[in-house]
Amino acid sequence: MKINPGRIHHLNQIPPGNGPVVYWMSRDQRVADNWALIHAQQLALERQVPLAVVFTLADSFLGATLRHYGFMLRGLAQAAACLHDLSIPFVLLRGNPPAEIDRFVRQLNIGMLVTDFDPLRIKRTWHDQVARSISVGCIEVDAHNIVPCRVASHKQEYGAYTLRPRINRLLPGFLDSFPPVVSHPIAWPLPVDVFDLNATLDGLTVDRSVGEVAWSRPGEQAGRERLVDFVKHGLANYDERRNDPCREGQSGLSPWLHFGQISAQRVALEVGRQMDASASVEAFLEELIVRRELSDNFCFYNSNYDSLEGFPAWALKTITEHRHDPREFLYTPEQFETGTTHDPLWNAAQLALVTTGTMHGYMRMYWAKKILEWSPSPEEAMATAIWLNDRYQLDGRDPNGYAGISWSIGGVHDRAWGERPVFGKIRYMNARGCVRKFDVAGYIVRYRDGAVGQPVKPAHKAKNRSAKSCPP
Ligand code: FAD
Ligand code: FO1
């Protein structure tokens, strides 16, 4: 099974050299089902040269806290152990990522650099800088999307309804099975330090006031177990339960998907086999494939994905026309953060976010729309929503987040609705609508004082070498 060439994009036009191949891992932090790693190994085997995986650890990445670095680094420690078993060294570099990669490539006479696709501004800047500075071939593999973002569409799509037919037409060519990563026969020429999880966690410059959460165990193995559990116990009722914040009807897979600790293609292959739950399978794959790839499409083709300038013209016009409408309630970012508004439902959602690092998808829409309604300006609303989302959501800093917030506040991928104060023609949501949908009182009790939210796990000392559990 070879990689579909549609996944490969050349970041510079330099042909592969004879030196070792390096996979600069970033978005897709896993060994199994990782097209970027699979392709890097194919290149190395063709040339009979060594192969290594490199991860550049940046401090305070887009405001990430200990909650995020703990999950990510514990997952990377497992990936490093797995790679060690395959005689593929895992090298962790600290400092400015593009500069560190450039130095590594030069010092070790690397023959080819492979990295993974990411539509976010910061990552495209890293890739551009490296592709220009190194004197060896540099390619990007889309290992995150099933239909590669650059192939699914060559422009920003209006909404799911315009991207869906394109995805559905192309899907059969990309929803293929994965070849395994094999034990690499050519040894890396130099000794490599074993990844020291505790030392790395201790040495991080990071905001430690937002602790790790207990409900989601990091790493490929745990992600795979969560998938198996969802397919067995949650999928059949997904269609019926997924919009009820009191019924845990979603898969809960987003942290593992965000950090690339599980492949969306693997999830789609496993879910697609359950044809006896067809309505739920269809609803789930719509979210996992169309909605998720729509977010990458939005961030890739719209450089203003995190500001008002990224809104469609109709939305920017209407929200500007209503900029000076009187706000019945006004709150500061700190009042939002502490969940001390007049609305017990909104406060409960915020406390769920702070204590558990997640929030039900339906509540995320309500949560963001109320930030628009109760902020002094749409600009401040966007800034507050992105700040809180990326500070507390375990799956934050993700294209899904920028698209979800821009949908809620700026009508991205949505249409115009009846005009009203503050929102203009942006879709409106209120607590009465929630009462019609689910047990609001029950939700409030559950999260009101952060009581039920999973206890925040202290950043305890984990074993440095994780259990040798390379997923199949
Ligand atoms: P499931 O319902 O089980 O869906 C499975 C997967 O499909 C999700 O993990 C996700 O990858 C994808 N998916 C589901 N719903 C959406 C959607 N609406 N848009 C894009 N992809 C989707 N998602 C994040 O990953 N990170 C975020 O920071 C984030 N912030 C959001 C902020 C707002 C204001 C809104 C409205 C949505 C946001 N979402 C975000 C999208 C969505 O709410 C979450 O992906 C979903 O709730 C995660 O839970 P789950 O994995 O159990 O979802
Ligand atoms: N990617 C990196 O290559 N290096 C990092 O140090 C890094 C930190 C990080 C922290 C939190 C987080 O949510 C993501 C982080 N990522 C990092 C990026 C991540 O792998 C994804 O590429 C993007 O966030 C999603 O596109």
Coordinates of C-alpha atoms and ligand atoms in Angstrom, one line a residue:
M1 CA 0.0 0.0 0.0
K2 CA 1.7 3.2 -1.1
I3 CA 0.7 6.7 0.0
N4 CA -1.7 8.6 -2.3
P5 CA 0.5 11.3 -3.9
G6 CA -2.4 13.7 -3.4
R7 CA -1.2 13.9 0.3
I8 CA 2.2 15.1 -0.6
H9 CA 3.1 18.8 -1.2
H10 CA 6.6 20.0 -2.0
L11 CA 7.6 23.0 0.2
N12 CA 10.7 23.5 -1.9
Q13 CA 11.9 22.2 -5.2
I14 CA 15.2 20.5 -4.0
P15 CA 15.4 16.8 -4.9
P16 CA 16.1 14.3 -2.1
G17 CA 19.8 14.0 -1.1
N18 CA 21.6 10.9 0.0
G19 CA 21.7 11.6 3.8
P20 CA 19.3 10.3 6.4
V21 CA 15.5 11.1 6.3
V22 CA 13.9 13.1 9.1
Y23 CA 10.2 13.3 9.9
W24 CA 9.6 16.6 11.7
M25 CA 6.5 15.6 13.7
S26 CA 4.2 18.3 14.9
R27 CA 0.5 18.0 14.3
D28 CA 0.2 14.3 14.0
Q29 CA 1.8 13.0 17.2
R30 CA 1.5 9.3 16.6
V31 CA 3.3 6.3 15.2
A32 CA 0.5 4.1 13.8
D33 CA -1.7 5.4 10.9
N34 CA 0.6 8.4 10.3
W35 CA 1.0 9.0 6.5
A36 CA 3.9 11.5 7.1
L37 CA 5.9 8.9 9.1
I38 CA 4.9 6.1 6.6
H39 CA 6.2 8.2 3.7
A40 CA 9.3 9.3 5.5
Q41 CA 10.2 5.6 6.1
Q42 CA 9.4 4.7 2.5
L43 CA 11.9 7.4 1.3
A44 CA 14.5 6.2 3.8
L45 CA 14.1 2.5 2.7
E46 CA 14.3 3.4 -1.0
R47 CA 17.6 5.1 -0.3
Q48 CA 18.7 2.6 2.4
V49 CA 19.5 5.5 4.8
P50 CA 18.7 6.0 8.5
L51 CA 15.4 7.5 9.7
A52 CA 14.6 9.7 12.7
V53 CA 11.6 11.6 14.1
V54 CA 12.2 15.1 15.5
F55 CA 9.8 17.2 17.6
T56 CA 10.5 20.8 18.2
L57 CA 9.1 21.8 21.6
A58 CA 8.1 25.5 21.7
D59 CA 7.4 27.2 25.1
S60 CA 3.9 28.7 25.6
F61 CA 2.7 27.7 22.2
L62 CA -0.3 30.0 21.4
G63 CA -1.0 30.4 25.1
A64 CA -1.0 26.7 25.9
T65 CA -0.9 25.8 29.6
L66 CA 0.2 22.8 31.6
R67 CA -3.1 21.2 30.8
H68 CA -2.1 21.0 27.2
Y69 CA 1.6 20.3 27.5
G70 CA 1.0 17.5 30.0
F71 CA -1.4 15.7 27.6
M72 CA 0.9 16.3 24.7
L73 CA 4.2 15.3 26.3
R74 CA 2.8 12.2 27.9
G75 CA 1.6 11.2 24.5
L76 CA 5.0 12.0 22.9
A77 CA 6.7 9.9 25.6
Q78 CA 4.6 6.9 24.5
A79 CA 5.4 7.7 20.8
A80 CA 9.1 7.9 21.6
A81 CA 9.0 4.5 23.4
C82 CA 7.1 3.0 20.4
L83 CA 9.6 4.4 17.9
H84 CA 12.5 3.1 20.1
D85 CA 11.1 -0.4 19.7
L86 CA 11.1 0.2 15.9
S87 CA 14.8 1.3 15.9
I88 CA 13.7 4.8 14.9
P89 CA 15.1 7.5 17.3
F90 CA 12.9 10.3 18.6
V91 CA 14.7 13.5 19.1
L92 CA 13.2 16.4 21.1
L93 CA 14.6 19.8 20.2
R94 CA 14.0 22.9 22.4
G95 CA 14.0 26.6 21.3
N96 CA 12.8 28.3 18.2
P97 CA 11.4 25.5 16.0
P98 CA 12.5 26.7 12.5
A99 CA 16.0 27.6 13.8
E100 CA 16.4 24.3 15.6
I101 CA 15.3 22.2 12.6
D102 CA 17.6 24.2 10.3
R103 CA 20.6 23.5 12.7
F104 CA 19.7 19.8 13.0
V105 CA 19.4 19.3 9.2
R106 CA 22.8 21.0 8.6
Q107 CA 24.7 19.4 11.4
L108 CA 23.6 15.9 10.5
N109 CA 23.7 16.2 6.7
I110 CA 20.1 15.2 6.4
G111 CA 19.1 14.2 2.9
M112 CA 15.3 14.9 3.1
L113 CA 12.9 16.6 5.6
V114 CA 9.3 15.5 5.8
T115 CA 6.7 17.3 8.0
D116 CA 3.0 17.2 8.5
F117 CA 0.3 19.6 7.2
D118 CA -1.1 22.3 9.4
P119 CA -3.2 25.2 8.2
L120 CA -2.5 27.5 11.2
R121 CA -0.5 30.7 10.6
I122 CA 2.3 29.9 13.0
K123 CA 2.9 26.5 11.5
R124 CA 2.9 27.7 7.9
T125 CA 5.4 30.3 9.0
W126 CA 7.6 27.6 10.5
H127 CA 7.3 25.5 7.3
D128 CA 8.0 28.5 5.0
Q129 CA 11.1 29.6 6.9
V130 CA 12.6 26.1 7.0
A131 CA 11.8 25.3 3.3
R132 CA 13.7 28.5 2.3
S133 CA 16.6 28.1 4.7
I134 CA 17.6 24.5 4.4
S135 CA 19.5 23.2 1.3
V136 CA 17.7 19.9 1.1
G137 CA 14.3 18.7 -0.1
C138 CA 11.4 19.5 2.2
I139 CA 7.9 18.0 1.8
E140 CA 4.7 18.3 3.7
V141 CA 2.3 15.3 4.0
D142 CA -1.4 15.9 5.0
A143 CA -1.7 13.1 7.7
H144 CA -4.5 14.9 9.5
N145 CA -7.3 15.0 6.9
I146 CA -8.7 12.0 5.1
V147 CA -9.1 14.0 1.9
P148 CA -6.0 16.3 1.9
C149 CA -7.0 19.9 2.5
R150 CA -5.1 21.1 -0.6
V151 CA -7.0 18.5 -2.7
A152 CA -10.5 18.8 -1.2
S153 CA -10.8 22.4 -2.5
H154 CA -8.6 25.1 -4.0
K155 CA -10.6 27.9 -2.3
Q156 CA -12.5 28.8 0.9
E157 CA -15.8 26.9 0.8
Y158 CA -19.0 28.7 1.8
G159 CA -20.1 26.0 4.0
A160 CA -20.5 22.2 4.6
Y161 CA -23.1 22.1 1.7
T162 CA -20.4 23.2 -0.8
L163 CA -17.5 21.1 0.6
R164 CA -19.5 17.9 1.2
P165 CA -20.0 16.8 -2.5
R166 CA -16.3 17.4 -3.1
I167 CA -15.3 15.3 -0.1
N168 CA -17.7 12.6 -0.9
R169 CA -16.5 12.3 -4.5
L170 CA -12.8 12.2 -3.5
L171 CA -13.2 10.0 -0.3
P172 CA -13.0 6.6 -2.0
G173 CA -9.5 7.4 -3.2
F174 CA -8.3 8.4 0.2
L175 CA -10.1 6.3 2.7
D176 CA -7.7 3.5 2.3
S177 CA -5.9 1.2 4.8
F178 CA -2.6 2.0 6.4
P179 CA 0.6 0.1 5.9
P180 CA 2.5 -0.5 9.1
V181 CA 5.6 1.4 10.2
V182 CA 8.3 -1.3 10.3
S183 CA 11.4 -1.8 12.3
H184 CA 14.0 0.4 10.5
P185 CA 16.9 -1.7 9.2
I186 CA 19.5 1.1 8.9
A187 CA 20.7 2.3 12.3
W188 CA 20.9 6.0 13.2
P189 CA 24.6 6.9 13.2
L190 CA 24.8 8.8 16.5
P191 CA 23.7 8.1 20.1
V192 CA 20.4 9.9 20.9
D193 CA 19.2 11.0 24.4
V194 CA 16.2 9.0 25.7
F195 CA 13.2 11.4 26.0
D196 CA 12.9 12.3 29.7
L197 CA 9.3 13.2 30.3
N198 CA 9.6 14.4 33.9
A199 CA 12.7 16.6 33.2
T200 CA 11.0 18.1 30.1
L201 CA 7.8 18.8 32.1
D202 CA 9.7 20.3 34.9
G203 CA 11.9 22.4 32.6
L204 CA 9.0 23.9 30.7
T205 CA 8.3 27.7 30.8
V206 CA 4.5 27.4 30.9
D207 CA 1.4 28.7 32.8
R208 CA 0.9 26.0 35.4
S209 CA -2.3 27.6 36.9
V210 CA -4.4 25.5 34.5
G211 CA -3.8 21.9 35.6
E212 CA -4.1 18.7 33.8
V213 CA -7.5 16.9 33.7
A214 CA -8.2 13.3 34.7
W215 CA -11.0 12.2 32.3
S216 CA -8.7 11.7 29.3
R217 CA -5.6 9.6 29.5
P218 CA -3.1 10.8 26.9
G219 CA -1.4 8.8 24.2
E220 CA -2.2 6.6 21.2
Q221 CA -3.2 3.6 23.3
A222 CA -5.8 5.5 25.3
G223 CA -7.1 7.2 22.1
R224 CA -7.6 3.8 20.5
E225 CA -9.4 2.5 23.7
R226 CA -11.6 5.6 23.6
L227 CA -12.5 4.8 20.0
V228 CA -13.3 1.2 20.8
D229 CA -15.4 2.2 23.7
F230 CA -17.4 4.8 21.7
V231 CA -18.0 2.3 18.8
K232 CA -19.2 -0.3 21.2
H233 CA -21.3 1.8 23.6
G234 CA -21.9 5.3 22.1
L235 CA -22.1 5.2 18.4
A236 CA -25.6 3.5 18.1
N237 CA -27.2 6.4 20.0
Y238 CA -25.0 9.2 18.6
D239 CA -27.6 10.7 16.3
E240 CA -30.2 10.8 19.1
R241 CA -28.0 11.9 22.0
R242 CA -25.2 14.1 20.4
N243 CA -27.0 17.4 20.9
D244 CA -28.0 16.8 24.6
P245 CA -25.3 18.2 26.9
C246 CA -26.7 16.0 29.8
R247 CA -26.3 12.7 28.0
E248 CA -22.6 12.4 27.1
G249 CA -23.7 11.4 23.6
Q250 CA -20.5 12.6 21.8
S251 CA -17.4 10.5 21.3
G252 CA -15.0 12.6 23.4
L253 CA -12.3 11.9 20.8
S254 CA -11.3 15.6 20.2
P255 CA -8.2 15.8 22.5
W256 CA -6.6 12.8 20.8
L257 CA -7.7 14.1 17.4
H258 CA -6.4 17.5 18.1
F259 CA -2.9 16.3 19.2
G260 CA -2.9 13.8 16.3
Q261 CA -2.7 10.9 18.8
I262 CA -5.3 9.1 16.8
S263 CA -5.9 9.3 13.1
A264 CA -9.3 10.6 11.9
Q265 CA -9.0 8.1 9.0
R266 CA -8.6 5.3 11.5
V267 CA -11.7 6.5 13.3
A268 CA -13.7 6.7 10.0
L269 CA -12.6 3.2 9.0
E270 CA -13.6 1.7 12.4
V271 CA -16.9 3.6 12.5
G272 CA -17.7 2.9 8.9
R273 CA -17.7 -0.8 9.6
Q274 CA -20.7 -0.4 11.9
M275 CA -23.3 -0.3 9.2
D276 CA -26.1 -1.5 11.6
A277 CA -26.2 2.0 13.2
S278 CA -26.5 3.8 9.9
A279 CA -28.2 7.1 10.9
S280 CA -25.7 7.5 13.7
V281 CA -22.8 6.5 11.5
E282 CA -23.8 9.0 8.9
A283 CA -24.2 11.8 11.5
F284 CA -20.9 11.0 13.1
L285 CA -18.9 10.8 9.8
E286 CA -20.5 14.1 8.8
E287 CA -18.9 15.8 11.8
L288 CA -15.7 13.9 11.7
I289 CA -15.0 14.3 8.0
V290 CA -17.0 17.2 6.5
R291 CA -17.2 19.5 9.5
R292 CA -13.6 18.9 10.6
E293 CA -12.2 19.3 7.1
L294 CA -14.3 22.4 6.6
S295 CA -12.4 23.9 9.6
D296 CA -9.0 23.2 8.0
N297 CA -10.3 24.6 4.7
F298 CA -11.4 27.8 6.5
C299 CA -8.1 28.3 8.3
F300 CA -6.0 27.4 5.3
Y301 CA -7.7 29.7 2.8
N302 CA -8.7 32.5 5.1
S303 CA -5.7 34.2 6.7
N304 CA -8.1 36.1 9.0
Y305 CA -9.5 32.9 10.6
D306 CA -9.3 34.4 14.1
S307 CA -10.6 37.9 13.5
L308 CA -13.7 39.8 12.2
E309 CA -12.0 40.3 8.9
G310 CA -12.5 36.6 8.4
F311 CA -16.3 36.9 8.5
P312 CA -18.3 36.7 5.3
A313 CA -19.2 40.2 4.0
W314 CA -22.9 39.9 5.0
A315 CA -21.9 39.1 8.5
L316 CA -19.3 41.8 8.9
K317 CA -21.8 44.3 7.6
T318 CA -24.6 43.3 9.9
I319 CA -22.4 43.0 13.0
T320 CA -20.9 46.5 12.3
E321 CA -24.4 48.0 11.8
H322 CA -25.3 46.7 15.3
R323 CA -22.0 47.6 16.9
H324 CA -23.4 50.4 19.0
D325 CA -26.7 48.6 20.1
P326 CA -27.1 48.9 23.8
R327 CA -26.0 45.7 25.6
E328 CA -28.4 44.6 28.4
F329 CA -25.4 42.9 30.2
L330 CA -21.7 43.7 29.9
Y331 CA -18.9 41.6 31.3
T332 CA -15.1 41.8 31.3
P333 CA -12.9 38.8 30.1
E334 CA -12.2 38.1 33.8
Q335 CA -15.9 37.9 34.7
F336 CA -16.4 35.5 31.8
E337 CA -13.4 33.5 32.9
T338 CA -14.7 33.1 36.5
G339 CA -18.2 32.2 35.3
T340 CA -19.8 35.1 37.3
T341 CA -22.4 36.4 34.8
H342 CA -26.1 36.7 35.5
D343 CA -26.8 33.5 33.6
P344 CA -26.5 30.2 35.6
L345 CA -26.5 28.1 32.5
W346 CA -23.6 30.0 30.9
N347 CA -21.7 30.0 34.2
A348 CA -22.2 26.2 34.5
A349 CA -20.7 25.8 31.0
Q350 CA -17.8 27.9 31.8
L351 CA -17.1 26.0 35.1
A352 CA -17.3 22.8 33.1
L353 CA -14.7 24.2 30.8
V354 CA -12.4 25.3 33.6
T355 CA -12.7 22.1 35.7
T356 CA -12.8 19.4 33.0
G357 CA -11.1 21.0 30.0
T358 CA -14.0 20.3 27.7
M359 CA -17.5 21.4 27.0
H360 CA -20.3 19.7 25.1
G361 CA -20.5 20.8 21.5
Y362 CA -24.0 22.2 21.8
M363 CA -23.0 24.3 24.8
R364 CA -20.0 25.7 22.9
M365 CA -22.3 27.4 20.5
Y366 CA -24.4 28.9 23.3
W367 CA -21.3 29.8 25.2
A368 CA -19.7 31.8 22.3
K369 CA -22.9 33.5 21.2
K370 CA -23.4 34.9 24.7
I371 CA -19.9 36.2 24.8
L372 CA -20.8 38.2 21.6
E373 CA -24.1 39.4 23.3
W374 CA -22.4 40.5 26.6
S375 CA -19.1 42.0 25.3
P376 CA -18.7 45.7 24.5
S377 CA -17.6 45.0 20.9
P378 CA -17.5 42.1 18.4
E379 CA -13.6 42.4 18.5
E380 CA -13.5 41.9 22.2
A381 CA -16.0 39.0 22.0
M382 CA -13.7 37.2 19.5
A383 CA -10.6 37.9 21.6
T384 CA -12.3 36.7 24.8
A385 CA -13.8 33.5 23.2
I386 CA -10.5 32.5 21.6
W387 CA -8.6 33.3 24.8
L388 CA -10.8 31.2 27.0
N389 CA -11.2 28.4 24.5
D390 CA -7.5 28.0 23.9
R391 CA -6.7 28.5 27.6
Y392 CA -9.0 25.8 29.0
Q393 CA -10.2 23.5 26.2
L394 CA -7.9 20.5 26.0
D395 CA -8.7 20.4 22.3
G396 CA -8.0 24.2 21.9
R397 CA -5.6 25.9 19.4
D398 CA -7.3 23.9 16.7
P399 CA -8.8 24.9 13.4
N400 CA -12.1 23.5 14.7
G401 CA -12.0 26.1 17.4
Y402 CA -11.3 29.1 15.2
A403 CA -14.0 27.9 12.8
G404 CA -16.5 27.1 15.6
I405 CA -16.0 30.6 17.2
S406 CA -16.2 32.4 13.9
W407 CA -19.4 30.4 13.1
S408 CA -20.9 31.4 16.5
I409 CA -19.9 35.1 16.4
G410 CA -19.4 35.8 12.8
G411 CA -21.8 33.6 10.8
V412 CA -18.9 31.7 9.0
H413 CA -20.3 28.7 7.2
D414 CA -23.8 29.8 8.3
R415 CA -26.5 31.9 6.6
A416 CA -28.3 35.2 7.6
W417 CA -31.2 34.9 10.1
G418 CA -33.9 37.4 11.2
E419 CA -32.4 40.7 12.4
R420 CA -32.2 41.5 16.1
P421 CA -30.2 43.8 18.4
V422 CA -26.4 43.2 18.8
F423 CA -26.5 40.0 16.6
G424 CA -27.9 41.7 13.5
K425 CA -28.6 38.7 11.2
I426 CA -26.1 36.4 13.0
R427 CA -27.9 33.3 14.2
Y428 CA -29.3 33.8 17.8
M429 CA -29.5 31.3 20.7
N430 CA -31.0 31.8 24.1
A431 CA -31.6 29.8 27.3
R432 CA -35.3 29.2 26.3
G433 CA -34.1 27.4 23.2
C434 CA -31.8 25.3 25.5
V435 CA -34.7 24.5 27.8
R436 CA -36.6 23.1 24.8
K437 CA -33.7 20.9 24.0
F438 CA -32.4 19.4 27.2
D439 CA -32.5 19.4 31.1
V440 CA -31.0 22.8 31.7
A441 CA -31.6 22.6 35.5
G442 CA -29.8 19.2 35.6
Y443 CA -26.9 20.6 33.6
I444 CA -26.6 23.6 36.0
V445 CA -26.6 21.4 39.1
R446 CA -24.0 19.2 37.5
Y447 CA -21.5 21.9 36.8
R448 CA -22.6 24.9 38.9
D449 CA -19.8 25.0 41.4
G450 CA -17.4 22.9 39.3
A451 CA -18.2 20.1 41.7
V452 CA -18.7 17.3 39.2
G453 CA -16.1 18.4 36.7
Q454 CA -13.4 15.8 36.9
P455 CA -10.9 16.7 39.6
V456 CA -7.9 18.5 38.1
K457 CA -5.0 16.0 38.2
P458 CA -1.8 17.3 39.8
A459 CA 1.1 17.1 37.4
H460 CA 2.3 14.0 39.2
K461 CA 5.6 12.4 38.4
A462 CA 4.9 9.8 35.7
K463 CA 7.3 7.0 34.8
N464 CA 9.7 8.2 32.2
R465 CA 9.4 5.2 30.1
S466 CA 5.8 4.4 29.4
A467 CA 4.5 0.9 29.1
K468 CA 5.7 -0.6 25.8
S469 CA 2.4 -0.4 24.1
C470 CA 2.8 0.3 20.4
P471 CA -0.8 0.1 19.1
P472 CA -1.1 -2.4 16.3
Ligands
FAD1 P1 -18.0 14.3 18.3 O1 -19.4 14.9 18.2 O2 -17.8 13.0 18.9 O3 -17.4 14.5 16.9 C1 -16.2 13.7 16.5 C2 -15.2 14.7 15.9 O4 -15.7 15.4 14.8 C3 -14.7 15.8 16.9 O5 -13.7 15.4 17.7 C4 -14.2 16.8 15.9 O6 -12.9 16.5 15.4 C5 -15.2 16.7 14.8 N1 -16.3 17.7 15.0 C6 -17.5 17.5 15.7 N2 -18.2 18.6 15.7 C7 -17.5 19.5 14.9 C8 -17.7 20.9 14.6 N3 -18.8 21.5 14.9 N4 -16.7 21.5 13.8 C9 -15.6 20.8 13.5 N5 -15.4 19.6 13.8 C10 -16.3 18.9 14.5 N6 -13.4 21.5 18.3 C11 -12.1 21.3 18.6 O7 -11.5 20.2 18.3 N7 -11.3 22.2 19.3 C12 -11.9 23.4 19.7 O8 -11.2 24.2 20.3 C13 -13.2 23.6 19.4 N8 -13.8 24.8 19.8 C14 -15.1 25.1 19.4 C15 -15.7 26.3 19.8 C16 -17.0 26.6 19.4 C17 -17.6 28.0 19.8 C18 -17.8 25.7 18.7 C19 -19.2 26.0 18.3 C20 -17.2 24.4 18.4 C21 -15.9 24.1 18.7 N9 -15.3 22.9 18.4 C22 -14.0 22.7 18.7 C23 -16.0 21.9 17.5 C24 -16.8 20.8 18.3 O9 -17.6 21.4 19.2 C25 -15.9 19.8 19.0 O10 -14.9 19.3 18.0 C26 -16.6 18.6 19.6 O11 -17.6 19.1 20.5 C27 -15.6 17.7 20.3 O12 -16.2 16.7 21.0 P2 -16.2 15.2 20.5 O13 -14.9 14.8 20.0 O14 -16.9 14.4 21.5 O15 -17.2 15.4 19.2
FO1_2 N1 3.4 21.7 17.9 C1 4.8 21.7 17.9 O1 5.3 21.3 16.8 N2 5.5 22.0 18.9 C2 5.0 22.4 20.1 O2 5.7 22.7 21.1 C3 3.6 22.4 20.2 C4 2.9 22.7 21.4 C5 1.5 22.7 21.5 C6 0.8 23.0 22.7 C7 -0.5 22.9 22.7 C8 -1.3 22.6 21.6 O3 -2.6 22.5 21.7 C9 -0.6 22.3 20.4 C10 0.7 22.3 20.3 N3 1.4 22.1 19.2 C11 2.8 22.1 19.1 C12 0.7 22.2 17.8 C13 -0.2 21.1 17.6 O4 0.5 19.9 17.4 C14 -1.1 21.4 16.3 O5 -0.2 21.4 15.3 C15 -1.9 22.6 16.3 O6 -2.2 23.1 17.5 C16 -3.2 22.3 15.6 O7 -3.2 22.6 14.3

